[in-house]
Coordinates of C-alpha atoms and ligand atoms in Angstrom, one line a residue:
M1 CA 39.7 -31.0 26.6
N2 CA 39.7 -29.4 30.0
Q3 CA 41.9 -26.3 29.7
S4 CA 42.2 -23.8 32.5
N5 CA 42.4 -20.7 30.2
S6 CA 39.9 -18.7 32.2
S7 CA 42.4 -16.5 34.0
S8 CA 44.7 -16.0 31.0
E9 CA 43.4 -12.7 29.8
N10 CA 43.6 -11.2 33.3
S11 CA 46.7 -8.9 33.6
S12 CA 46.6 -8.5 37.4
P13 CA 49.4 -10.8 38.8
I14 CA 48.4 -14.2 40.0
R15 CA 50.6 -15.4 42.9
L16 CA 51.7 -19.0 42.8
D17 CA 54.3 -21.3 44.2
V18 CA 55.5 -22.7 40.8
V19 CA 55.2 -21.9 37.1
V20 CA 55.9 -24.8 34.8
V21 CA 56.8 -23.9 31.2
G22 CA 56.2 -26.8 28.8
G23 CA 53.7 -29.6 28.3
G24 CA 56.0 -32.4 27.1
F25 CA 57.1 -35.3 29.3
G26 CA 59.2 -33.0 31.6
G27 CA 56.4 -30.5 32.1
M28 CA 53.8 -33.2 32.8
C29 CA 56.1 -34.9 35.3
A30 CA 56.8 -31.5 37.0
T31 CA 53.1 -30.6 37.1
Y32 CA 52.2 -33.9 38.7
K33 CA 54.9 -33.9 41.2
F34 CA 54.5 -30.3 42.4
R35 CA 50.7 -30.7 42.5
E36 CA 51.1 -33.8 44.7
M37 CA 53.3 -31.7 47.0
G38 CA 50.4 -29.4 47.5
L39 CA 52.0 -26.5 45.7
K40 CA 50.0 -23.9 43.9
I41 CA 51.0 -24.3 40.2
Q42 CA 50.3 -23.0 36.8
S43 CA 51.6 -24.8 33.8
I44 CA 51.9 -23.2 30.4
E45 CA 52.1 -24.8 26.9
A46 CA 52.4 -23.2 23.5
G47 CA 50.8 -26.1 21.8
G48 CA 47.1 -26.9 21.8
D49 CA 47.5 -29.9 24.1
L50 CA 50.1 -31.9 26.0
G51 CA 52.8 -33.9 24.2
G52 CA 55.7 -31.6 23.4
V53 CA 57.7 -33.0 20.5
W54 CA 55.0 -35.6 20.0
Y55 CA 52.3 -33.0 19.8
W56 CA 54.2 -31.1 17.1
N57 CA 55.9 -33.9 15.2
R58 CA 52.9 -35.6 13.5
Y59 CA 54.8 -36.3 10.3
P60 CA 54.2 -39.7 8.7
G61 CA 56.5 -42.4 10.1
A62 CA 57.2 -40.5 13.4
R63 CA 58.3 -43.1 15.9
V64 CA 60.3 -43.2 19.1
D65 CA 63.8 -44.8 18.8
L66 CA 63.9 -46.1 22.3
P67 CA 61.8 -49.1 23.5
S68 CA 58.3 -47.9 24.5
I69 CA 58.7 -49.8 27.8
D70 CA 61.6 -47.5 28.7
Y71 CA 60.1 -44.4 27.0
S72 CA 57.3 -44.1 29.6
F73 CA 56.8 -42.6 33.0
S74 CA 57.8 -44.6 36.1
F75 CA 56.4 -42.5 38.8
S76 CA 52.9 -44.0 38.8
P77 CA 52.6 -47.7 39.3
E78 CA 48.9 -47.4 38.4
V79 CA 49.7 -45.9 35.0
E80 CA 52.3 -48.6 34.4
Q81 CA 49.8 -51.3 35.1
E82 CA 46.9 -49.8 33.3
W83 CA 48.6 -48.8 30.1
T84 CA 49.6 -51.4 27.5
W85 CA 52.1 -50.7 24.8
S86 CA 51.4 -52.4 21.5
E87 CA 54.7 -52.0 19.8
Q88 CA 58.4 -52.3 20.8
F89 CA 59.0 -48.8 19.4
A90 CA 55.8 -46.8 19.6
A91 CA 54.6 -44.6 16.7
Q92 CA 53.6 -41.0 17.3
P93 CA 49.8 -41.7 17.4
E94 CA 50.3 -44.3 20.2
L95 CA 52.6 -42.0 22.1
L96 CA 50.0 -39.3 22.0
R97 CA 47.4 -41.8 23.2
Y98 CA 49.7 -42.6 26.1
I99 CA 50.1 -39.0 26.9
D100 CA 46.4 -38.5 26.8
F101 CA 45.9 -41.5 29.0
V102 CA 48.3 -40.2 31.6
A103 CA 46.9 -36.7 31.4
N104 CA 43.4 -38.0 32.1
R105 CA 44.4 -40.6 34.7
L106 CA 46.4 -38.0 36.7
E107 CA 44.1 -35.0 35.8
L108 CA 47.0 -32.9 34.5
R109 CA 45.3 -30.7 31.9
K110 CA 43.4 -28.7 34.5
H111 CA 46.7 -27.1 35.5
Y112 CA 47.6 -26.0 32.0
Q113 CA 47.0 -23.0 29.9
F114 CA 47.4 -24.2 26.3
N115 CA 47.9 -22.2 23.1
T116 CA 49.9 -19.8 25.3
R117 CA 53.5 -18.7 25.0
V118 CA 55.6 -17.3 27.8
T119 CA 56.9 -14.0 26.5
S120 CA 59.2 -13.2 29.4
A121 CA 60.3 -14.4 32.8
S122 CA 62.1 -12.0 35.2
W123 CA 63.5 -12.5 38.6
D124 CA 62.4 -9.9 41.1
E125 CA 65.3 -9.9 43.5
E126 CA 63.5 -7.8 46.2
R127 CA 60.5 -10.0 46.4
K128 CA 62.4 -13.2 45.6
L129 CA 60.0 -14.4 42.9
W130 CA 59.7 -14.9 39.2
V131 CA 57.4 -12.7 37.2
V132 CA 56.2 -14.7 34.2
K133 CA 54.2 -13.0 31.4
T134 CA 52.4 -14.7 28.5
D135 CA 51.2 -13.7 25.1
R136 CA 47.6 -13.9 26.4
G137 CA 48.2 -11.0 28.8
A138 CA 48.5 -13.1 32.0
V139 CA 51.1 -12.3 34.6
F140 CA 52.1 -14.9 37.1
E141 CA 54.3 -14.4 40.2
A142 CA 55.9 -17.6 41.4
T143 CA 58.6 -18.6 43.9
Y144 CA 59.9 -21.2 41.5
C145 CA 60.0 -21.2 37.7
I146 CA 60.5 -24.6 36.0
M147 CA 61.7 -24.5 32.4
A148 CA 60.6 -27.8 31.0
T149 CA 61.1 -26.4 27.5
G150 CA 62.8 -29.5 26.0
P151 CA 66.1 -29.8 24.1
L152 CA 64.3 -30.0 20.7
S153 CA 61.5 -27.6 20.6
V154 CA 62.6 -24.8 18.2
P155 CA 62.6 -26.1 14.6
R156 CA 64.9 -24.3 12.2
D157 CA 64.5 -23.6 8.5
P158 CA 67.5 -24.3 6.2
D159 CA 69.8 -21.4 5.5
I160 CA 69.0 -21.5 1.8
P161 CA 67.8 -18.3 0.1
G162 CA 64.4 -17.9 -1.4
L163 CA 62.1 -20.1 0.6
E164 CA 59.4 -17.4 0.4
R165 CA 59.5 -17.6 -3.5
F166 CA 58.4 -21.3 -3.6
K167 CA 54.8 -21.4 -4.8
G168 CA 54.1 -25.0 -3.8
R169 CA 53.2 -26.2 -0.3
I170 CA 55.8 -26.2 2.5
I171 CA 55.5 -28.4 5.5
R172 CA 57.8 -28.3 8.4
A173 CA 58.3 -31.7 10.1
G174 CA 58.2 -30.2 13.5
R175 CA 55.0 -28.3 12.8
W176 CA 53.1 -31.0 10.9
P177 CA 49.4 -30.3 10.2
H178 CA 46.8 -32.1 12.2
E179 CA 44.8 -33.0 9.1
P180 CA 46.0 -35.9 6.8
V181 CA 48.4 -35.0 4.0
S182 CA 48.1 -36.8 0.7
F183 CA 51.2 -37.4 -1.3
T184 CA 49.6 -39.3 -4.2
G185 CA 50.8 -38.2 -7.5
L186 CA 52.8 -35.3 -6.0
R187 CA 56.4 -34.4 -6.6
V188 CA 57.6 -34.3 -3.1
G189 CA 61.0 -32.9 -1.9
V190 CA 62.5 -33.6 1.5
I191 CA 65.5 -31.6 2.8
G192 CA 67.3 -33.2 5.8
T193 CA 68.4 -36.7 6.4
G194 CA 68.6 -36.9 10.2
S195 CA 66.3 -39.1 12.3
T196 CA 63.3 -37.1 11.1
G197 CA 64.1 -37.1 7.4
I198 CA 64.9 -40.8 7.4
Q199 CA 61.5 -41.6 9.0
I200 CA 59.7 -39.4 6.5
V201 CA 61.5 -40.8 3.5
Q202 CA 60.7 -44.4 4.2
D203 CA 57.1 -43.6 4.8
V204 CA 56.4 -41.0 2.1
G205 CA 58.6 -42.7 -0.6
P206 CA 56.1 -45.4 -1.5
Q207 CA 53.2 -43.0 -1.5
A208 CA 54.6 -40.1 -3.5
G209 CA 54.3 -39.6 -7.2
E210 CA 58.0 -38.8 -7.1
L211 CA 60.3 -38.2 -4.1
F212 CA 63.4 -36.1 -4.2
V213 CA 65.6 -36.4 -1.1
F214 CA 68.1 -33.5 -0.7
Q215 CA 70.9 -35.0 1.4
R216 CA 73.8 -32.9 2.7
T217 CA 75.3 -35.2 5.4
P218 CA 74.2 -38.9 5.2
S219 CA 73.4 -40.4 8.6
F220 CA 74.2 -43.9 9.7
T221 CA 70.9 -45.8 10.2
M222 CA 70.4 -49.3 11.5
P223 CA 67.5 -51.6 11.4
M224 CA 64.9 -51.0 14.1
R225 CA 63.3 -54.4 13.7
N226 CA 60.2 -53.2 15.4
E227 CA 57.6 -55.7 16.4
N228 CA 54.3 -56.0 18.1
L229 CA 54.5 -56.8 21.8
T230 CA 52.8 -60.1 22.8
P231 CA 50.4 -60.3 25.7
E232 CA 52.9 -62.6 27.5
Y233 CA 55.8 -60.1 27.1
V234 CA 53.6 -57.2 28.3
A235 CA 52.5 -59.3 31.3
E236 CA 56.1 -60.1 32.1
V237 CA 57.1 -56.5 31.9
K238 CA 54.2 -55.4 34.1
R239 CA 55.2 -57.9 36.7
N240 CA 58.8 -56.6 36.6
Y241 CA 58.4 -52.9 36.2
A242 CA 60.1 -52.1 39.5
G243 CA 63.2 -54.1 38.5
I244 CA 63.2 -52.7 35.0
R245 CA 63.1 -49.1 36.2
N246 CA 65.7 -49.8 38.8
S247 CA 68.2 -51.1 36.2
A248 CA 67.3 -48.2 33.9
R249 CA 68.2 -45.7 36.6
N250 CA 71.5 -47.5 37.2
S251 CA 72.5 -47.5 33.6
A252 CA 74.4 -45.1 31.4
V253 CA 71.5 -44.8 28.9
G254 CA 68.6 -44.6 31.4
G255 CA 67.1 -47.7 29.8
T256 CA 67.3 -51.4 29.3
R257 CA 69.6 -51.5 26.3
P258 CA 72.4 -53.9 27.2
Q259 CA 75.9 -52.3 27.7
S260 CA 79.1 -54.2 27.1
T261 CA 82.4 -54.2 29.0
R262 CA 84.1 -55.8 26.0
A263 CA 86.5 -53.6 24.1
F264 CA 86.4 -53.9 20.3
F265 CA 90.0 -55.1 19.9
S266 CA 89.8 -57.5 22.8
V267 CA 88.2 -60.1 20.4
T268 CA 89.4 -61.6 17.1
P269 CA 88.3 -60.1 13.8
N270 CA 86.1 -63.1 13.2
Q271 CA 84.4 -62.8 16.5
R272 CA 83.9 -59.1 16.0
Q273 CA 82.2 -59.8 12.6
V274 CA 79.9 -62.4 14.2
L275 CA 79.0 -60.0 17.0
L276 CA 78.3 -57.2 14.6
E277 CA 76.2 -59.4 12.4
D278 CA 74.2 -60.5 15.5
A279 CA 73.7 -57.0 16.5
W280 CA 72.5 -56.0 13.0
K281 CA 70.0 -58.9 13.1
Q282 CA 68.9 -58.0 16.6
G283 CA 68.2 -54.4 15.5
G284 CA 67.7 -51.3 17.6
L285 CA 70.8 -49.8 19.0
S286 CA 72.3 -53.2 19.9
M287 CA 75.4 -52.4 17.9
L288 CA 76.3 -49.5 20.1
G289 CA 76.0 -51.8 23.1
T290 CA 78.1 -54.6 21.6
F291 CA 81.4 -53.1 22.5
S292 CA 82.4 -50.7 25.3
D293 CA 84.7 -48.3 23.4
L294 CA 82.9 -47.4 20.2
L295 CA 82.6 -43.8 21.3
Q296 CA 86.2 -43.5 22.6
N297 CA 88.3 -45.6 20.2
A298 CA 88.4 -44.0 16.7
E299 CA 89.8 -47.1 15.1
A300 CA 87.2 -49.4 16.6
N301 CA 84.6 -46.9 15.6
E302 CA 85.8 -46.9 12.0
H303 CA 85.6 -50.7 11.8
V304 CA 81.9 -50.5 12.8
A305 CA 81.2 -47.6 10.4
E306 CA 82.7 -49.7 7.6
F307 CA 80.5 -52.6 8.6
V308 CA 77.4 -50.4 8.2
R309 CA 78.7 -49.0 4.9
G310 CA 79.0 -52.6 3.7
K311 CA 75.3 -53.2 4.6
I312 CA 74.2 -50.0 2.8
G313 CA 76.1 -51.3 -0.3
E314 CA 74.1 -54.6 0.0
M315 CA 70.7 -52.9 0.4
V316 CA 70.9 -50.2 -2.3
K317 CA 70.9 -51.5 -5.8
D318 CA 72.3 -48.4 -7.7
P319 CA 76.0 -48.2 -6.8
R320 CA 76.2 -44.4 -7.2
T321 CA 73.2 -43.9 -4.8
A322 CA 74.7 -46.5 -2.4
E323 CA 78.0 -44.7 -2.4
A324 CA 76.3 -41.3 -1.8
L325 CA 74.3 -42.8 1.1
K326 CA 77.4 -44.1 2.9
P327 CA 78.4 -41.6 5.6
R328 CA 82.1 -40.7 5.7
G329 CA 84.2 -38.2 7.5
Y330 CA 82.8 -38.5 11.0
P331 CA 82.5 -41.3 13.5
I332 CA 79.4 -43.5 13.6
F333 CA 77.3 -42.7 16.7
A334 CA 78.7 -39.2 16.9
R335 CA 75.5 -38.0 15.1
R336 CA 72.4 -39.4 16.7
P337 CA 72.3 -43.0 15.3
C338 CA 69.0 -43.5 13.5
L339 CA 66.8 -46.6 13.3
D340 CA 64.8 -47.4 10.2
S341 CA 62.7 -50.1 8.8
S342 CA 63.1 -49.6 5.0
Y343 CA 65.0 -46.4 4.5
Y344 CA 67.8 -47.7 2.2
E345 CA 65.4 -50.0 0.3
T346 CA 63.2 -46.9 -0.4
Y347 CA 66.0 -45.7 -2.8
N348 CA 65.4 -48.9 -4.9
L349 CA 62.0 -47.5 -5.9
P350 CA 62.2 -46.0 -9.4
H351 CA 60.5 -42.8 -8.5
V352 CA 62.7 -42.1 -5.4
H353 CA 65.7 -39.9 -6.2
L354 CA 68.7 -39.0 -4.0
I355 CA 70.2 -35.6 -4.6
D356 CA 73.7 -35.6 -3.1
C357 CA 74.0 -32.0 -2.1
I358 CA 77.7 -32.3 -1.2
N359 CA 78.5 -32.8 -4.9
D360 CA 75.5 -31.0 -6.3
K361 CA 75.0 -28.1 -3.9
I362 CA 71.6 -26.4 -3.3
I363 CA 71.8 -22.9 -4.6
E364 CA 68.3 -21.5 -3.9
F365 CA 64.6 -22.1 -3.7
T366 CA 62.7 -21.1 -6.8
E367 CA 59.0 -20.6 -7.5
K368 CA 58.8 -24.1 -8.8
G369 CA 61.2 -26.0 -6.5
I370 CA 64.9 -26.2 -5.7
R371 CA 67.8 -25.2 -7.8
T372 CA 71.0 -27.1 -7.3
E373 CA 74.3 -26.7 -9.3
S374 CA 73.1 -29.3 -11.8
G375 CA 69.6 -27.7 -12.4
E376 CA 66.1 -27.2 -11.1
T377 CA 64.0 -29.8 -9.5
E378 CA 60.3 -29.0 -9.7
L379 CA 58.2 -29.8 -6.7
D380 CA 54.6 -29.7 -5.5
L381 CA 55.3 -30.2 -1.9
L382 CA 58.4 -29.4 0.1
I383 CA 59.1 -31.1 3.5
L384 CA 61.6 -29.4 5.7
A385 CA 63.3 -31.9 8.1
T386 CA 66.2 -29.5 8.8
G387 CA 66.4 -30.0 12.6
Y388 CA 66.3 -27.8 15.7
D389 CA 68.1 -25.1 17.5
G390 CA 68.9 -27.8 20.1
L391 CA 69.5 -27.6 23.8
T392 CA 69.5 -23.8 24.2
G393 CA 67.0 -22.6 21.5
A394 CA 63.9 -22.7 23.6
L395 CA 65.3 -20.6 26.5
K396 CA 67.0 -18.1 24.2
A397 CA 63.7 -17.6 22.3
F398 CA 62.1 -15.3 24.9
D399 CA 63.4 -13.0 27.6
V400 CA 64.6 -14.8 30.7
T401 CA 66.1 -12.3 33.0
G402 CA 67.8 -13.3 36.2
R403 CA 69.6 -11.3 38.9
D404 CA 71.0 -7.9 38.1
G405 CA 69.1 -7.8 34.8
R406 CA 71.3 -10.4 33.2
T407 CA 69.5 -12.5 30.5
I408 CA 70.0 -16.1 29.5
N409 CA 71.1 -14.8 26.1
D410 CA 73.8 -12.8 27.9
K411 CA 74.8 -15.7 30.0
W412 CA 75.0 -18.2 27.1
S413 CA 76.6 -15.8 24.6
D414 CA 79.7 -17.9 24.6
G415 CA 77.8 -21.2 24.9
A416 CA 75.5 -22.9 27.3
R417 CA 76.4 -23.1 31.0
S418 CA 74.6 -24.5 33.9
H419 CA 75.2 -26.5 37.1
L420 CA 74.1 -30.1 36.9
G421 CA 72.0 -29.2 33.8
I422 CA 69.4 -28.0 36.2
M423 CA 70.3 -24.6 37.6
L424 CA 72.0 -21.4 36.5
E425 CA 74.2 -19.1 38.5
G426 CA 72.5 -15.7 38.5
F427 CA 69.1 -17.2 38.0
P428 CA 67.8 -18.0 41.5
N429 CA 64.9 -20.5 41.8
L430 CA 64.9 -21.2 38.1
F431 CA 65.2 -24.9 37.3
M432 CA 65.5 -26.7 34.0
T433 CA 64.6 -30.3 33.2
T434 CA 66.8 -32.0 30.7
G435 CA 68.8 -28.7 30.4
P436 CA 72.1 -28.2 28.6
T437 CA 75.2 -29.7 30.3
G438 CA 73.0 -32.5 31.6
P439 CA 72.8 -35.8 29.7
A440 CA 69.8 -34.6 27.6
A441 CA 70.2 -36.2 24.2
L442 CA 72.4 -39.0 25.3
A443 CA 70.1 -40.9 27.6
N444 CA 66.4 -41.6 28.0
I445 CA 64.8 -38.2 28.2
I446 CA 61.9 -39.4 30.4
R447 CA 64.3 -40.9 33.0
I448 CA 66.2 -37.6 33.0
S449 CA 63.0 -35.6 33.3
E450 CA 61.8 -37.6 36.3
H451 CA 65.2 -37.4 37.9
D452 CA 65.5 -33.7 37.5
V453 CA 62.0 -33.1 38.8
D454 CA 62.7 -35.2 41.9
W455 CA 65.9 -33.3 42.4
I456 CA 64.1 -30.0 42.2
A457 CA 61.4 -31.2 44.6
T458 CA 64.0 -32.3 47.1
A459 CA 65.7 -28.8 46.8
M460 CA 62.4 -27.1 47.4
Q461 CA 61.7 -29.2 50.4
Y462 CA 65.2 -28.4 51.7
M463 CA 64.6 -24.7 51.2
D464 CA 61.3 -24.9 53.0
A465 CA 62.7 -26.8 55.9
H466 CA 65.6 -24.3 56.3
H467 CA 63.5 -21.2 55.8
L468 CA 65.2 -20.3 52.5
T469 CA 63.7 -18.1 49.9
A470 CA 66.1 -18.4 47.0
M471 CA 68.8 -20.7 45.8
E472 CA 71.3 -20.7 43.0
P473 CA 74.6 -22.4 42.3
T474 CA 77.8 -20.6 43.3
P475 CA 79.9 -19.4 40.3
E476 CA 82.7 -21.8 41.4
A477 CA 80.4 -24.8 41.5
E478 CA 79.0 -24.0 38.0
Q479 CA 82.5 -23.6 36.7
E480 CA 83.6 -26.9 38.2
W481 CA 80.6 -28.6 36.6
M482 CA 81.5 -27.0 33.3
D483 CA 85.1 -28.2 33.6
L484 CA 83.9 -31.7 34.3
V485 CA 81.5 -31.7 31.4
Y486 CA 84.3 -30.4 29.1
E487 CA 86.8 -32.9 30.4
L488 CA 84.5 -35.8 29.9
S489 CA 83.6 -34.6 26.5
Q490 CA 87.2 -34.8 25.4
R491 CA 87.2 -38.5 26.1
T492 CA 84.5 -39.2 23.5
L493 CA 84.2 -38.9 19.8
L494 CA 80.8 -37.1 20.1
S495 CA 82.2 -33.7 19.2
K496 CA 83.8 -35.0 16.0
A497 CA 80.7 -34.6 13.9
K498 CA 78.8 -31.4 12.9
T499 CA 75.6 -31.9 14.8
W500 CA 73.0 -30.1 17.0
Y501 CA 74.8 -31.7 19.9
V502 CA 77.7 -29.3 19.4
G503 CA 75.6 -26.4 17.9
A504 CA 77.1 -26.8 14.5
N505 CA 73.7 -26.7 12.7
V506 CA 72.9 -23.1 13.6
A507 CA 74.9 -20.3 12.0
G508 CA 76.7 -18.2 14.6
K509 CA 75.9 -20.5 17.5
P510 CA 78.8 -21.0 19.9
Q511 CA 80.3 -24.4 19.2
G512 CA 81.0 -27.1 21.8
L513 CA 79.6 -30.2 23.3
T514 CA 77.4 -29.0 26.2
L515 CA 76.2 -32.4 27.2
F516 CA 77.2 -34.6 30.1
T517 CA 78.8 -37.6 28.6
G518 CA 79.5 -39.6 31.7
G519 CA 76.2 -41.5 31.5
F520 CA 72.9 -41.2 33.2
A521 CA 73.7 -43.2 36.3
K522 CA 76.9 -41.1 37.0
Y523 CA 74.9 -37.9 36.4
A524 CA 72.3 -39.0 38.9
E525 CA 75.0 -39.9 41.4
L526 CA 76.7 -36.4 41.0
C527 CA 73.3 -34.7 41.4
A528 CA 72.6 -36.7 44.6
L529 CA 76.0 -35.8 45.9
A530 CA 75.2 -32.1 45.5
T531 CA 72.2 -32.7 47.7
K532 CA 73.9 -34.9 50.3
D533 CA 76.8 -32.6 50.9
G534 CA 74.3 -30.0 52.3
Y535 CA 74.0 -28.1 49.0
R536 CA 77.5 -26.7 49.4
S537 CA 77.6 -25.8 45.8
F538 CA 74.7 -23.4 46.2
Q539 CA 74.1 -20.1 47.8
F540 CA 70.8 -19.3 49.5
S541 CA 68.7 -16.4 50.8
H542 CA 66.9 -16.8 54.1
R543 CA 63.5 -15.8 55.4
A544 CA 62.8 -15.0 59.0
E545 CA 60.3 -17.7 60.0
A546 CA 59.6 -21.3 59.2
G547 CA 57.3 -22.0 56.3
A548 CA 55.2 -24.9 55.3
L549 CA 55.8 -25.8 51.7
G550 CA 52.9 -24.8 49.6
T551 CA 51.3 -22.3 51.9
E552 CA 51.4 -19.2 49.9
A553 CA 50.9 -16.8 52.7
K554 CA 54.0 -18.0 54.5
M555 CA 56.0 -18.1 51.3
A556 CA 55.1 -14.5 50.8
A557 CA 56.0 -13.5 54.4
V558 CA 59.6 -13.4 53.7
D559 CA 62.4 -11.3 55.2
A560 CA 64.7 -11.5 52.3
I561 CA 68.5 -11.3 52.8
A562 CA 70.4 -10.4 49.7
L563 CA 72.5 -13.1 48.2
Ligands
NA7_1 P1 69.0 -33.3 12.6 O1 69.5 -34.6 13.1 O2 69.6 -32.0 13.1 O3 69.0 -33.3 11.0 C1 68.7 -32.2 10.3 C2 69.0 -32.5 8.8 O4 68.8 -31.4 8.0 C3 70.5 -32.9 8.6 O5 70.6 -33.9 7.7 C4 71.1 -31.6 8.0 O6 72.2 -31.7 7.2 C5 69.9 -31.1 7.2 N1 70.0 -29.7 6.8 C6 69.9 -28.7 7.6 N2 70.1 -27.5 6.9 C7 70.3 -27.9 5.6 C8 70.6 -27.3 4.4 N3 70.7 -25.9 4.3 N4 70.8 -28.0 3.3 C9 70.7 -29.3 3.3 N5 70.5 -30.1 4.4 C10 70.3 -29.4 5.5 O7 67.4 -33.1 13.0 P2 66.3 -34.2 13.1 O8 65.0 -33.5 13.2 O9 66.4 -35.2 12.0 O10 66.6 -35.0 14.4 C11 66.7 -34.3 15.6 C12 66.7 -35.3 16.7 O11 65.3 -35.8 16.9 C13 67.5 -36.5 16.6 O12 68.9 -36.3 16.9 C14 66.9 -37.5 17.5 O13 67.3 -37.2 18.9 C15 65.4 -37.2 17.4 P3 73.6 -31.4 7.9 O14 73.8 -32.5 8.9 O15 73.6 -30.1 8.5 O16 74.6 -31.5 6.7

């Protein structure tokens, strides 16, 4: 691996145009784009290599729940043509191979410092630059700071007392070891039944001596119906990539999943049943795309939820287990809908046990395992699939200090705020990819990352052309965006479940849906509008003379005017 760690121990500041924080898809995309623009960049990643969530989440069964064709970069036609996906929904090892391929093909690793955490980022108002410090003692000074830190990068442990008492092995799904883990003959416990827990259970269940699944809230999961891609299909896709990407960019989900304009109650009950059965057979998230109003109309939503509950009843043999697995009390699709291949059937194995922690609450971890109200379950290995401090966790985990000494923690003390999910009032020249109040979790994260990076690049070019040294949204513009995000969120059922989407999974976190629910295409349209109207929703600082983007000397020769 070619890592540019040589300068990391040096504490004298290194002057750059851009610091990129993060080595997931967003960071890779930003690194490539800004490098191609001729900017002097340094990218920083806490992990040992590129990949972001796919670097860390090596748990058995880890797999993307969007079609691989969509879940891939679109900015390089060469990469599109040279890379061949093998499965409709790629597994984590293939995703890492893809990331490795892209990194090699575009020579991205040379811009990165790996195994390095940013410890602080502070805006120097006088010099109009970001001072970024790392845990390896490096100090970077950059005109722009790009936070490509991802919506799901800070795993959280469950708020159950006594984890340190447990004498067996503990593995966190989001920090899975690189070496193989054997489950043979072991009593394995899994806490968490979101997307991660579901993938783990169906994979580990058949291998473990015994598997105990500690479920608090059951998720709705639908058949993935994954399949190998045929050479003919791949060739067809490669011929049509331009069109595929174009339709993805113009869609609500940033992908090729069909969307319907048909309202649920616009067709007869019989027709609905046929359509739902078809969608179930087709697999993936087809059910969500079968009707237009499943996230708006609670009654329609409940019909679909009941359809899926019926399927669970058919698949799980033990009626009590089936009943406990049926989600109730929140709308289907309001939690991230999961896709599985044998999750429910796994509970038909005699050595797989569901512990319903709603009726049999977890009290504590013990030396030997987990104590619930009904008794102690002894375990050799405990897997924590208990989710993430989503959307805001990564940027609140270190000191990010903007103008007037205000930190992101201060700014977000009542909940995440931003303009367009990309910029923050009070934090000039700080850009986020897939940030809170953008469409982050609700659309294809790679399309959003590419979009955001393009938007940022256009803003940088605008600043350069207009001799500007700093930009940030006006307070009014940020508030207007927040009002829009809030108003749109009121039209959906998404905030009706306790999820990481609304911050309900982290004790003390401000609650509220800080995601743009108007769809990816609309989001992109609004971001484009903010550019086309001459950046009226932003305020700028000026420099005295014209600069050429990427020429460090000119960037430094600024005559700053206070905002
Ligand atoms: P999720 O979807 O946040 O799921 C976390 C799971 O962990 C969820 O079932 C939680 O139950 C459970 N959990 C958390 N704390 C506890 C305690 N104390 N006791 C019992 N169960 C607990 O995270 P994932 O990693 O599965 O998925 C994250 C995203 O990755 C997903 O949305 C996709 O976008 C891909 P709870 O719901 O809190 O009752």
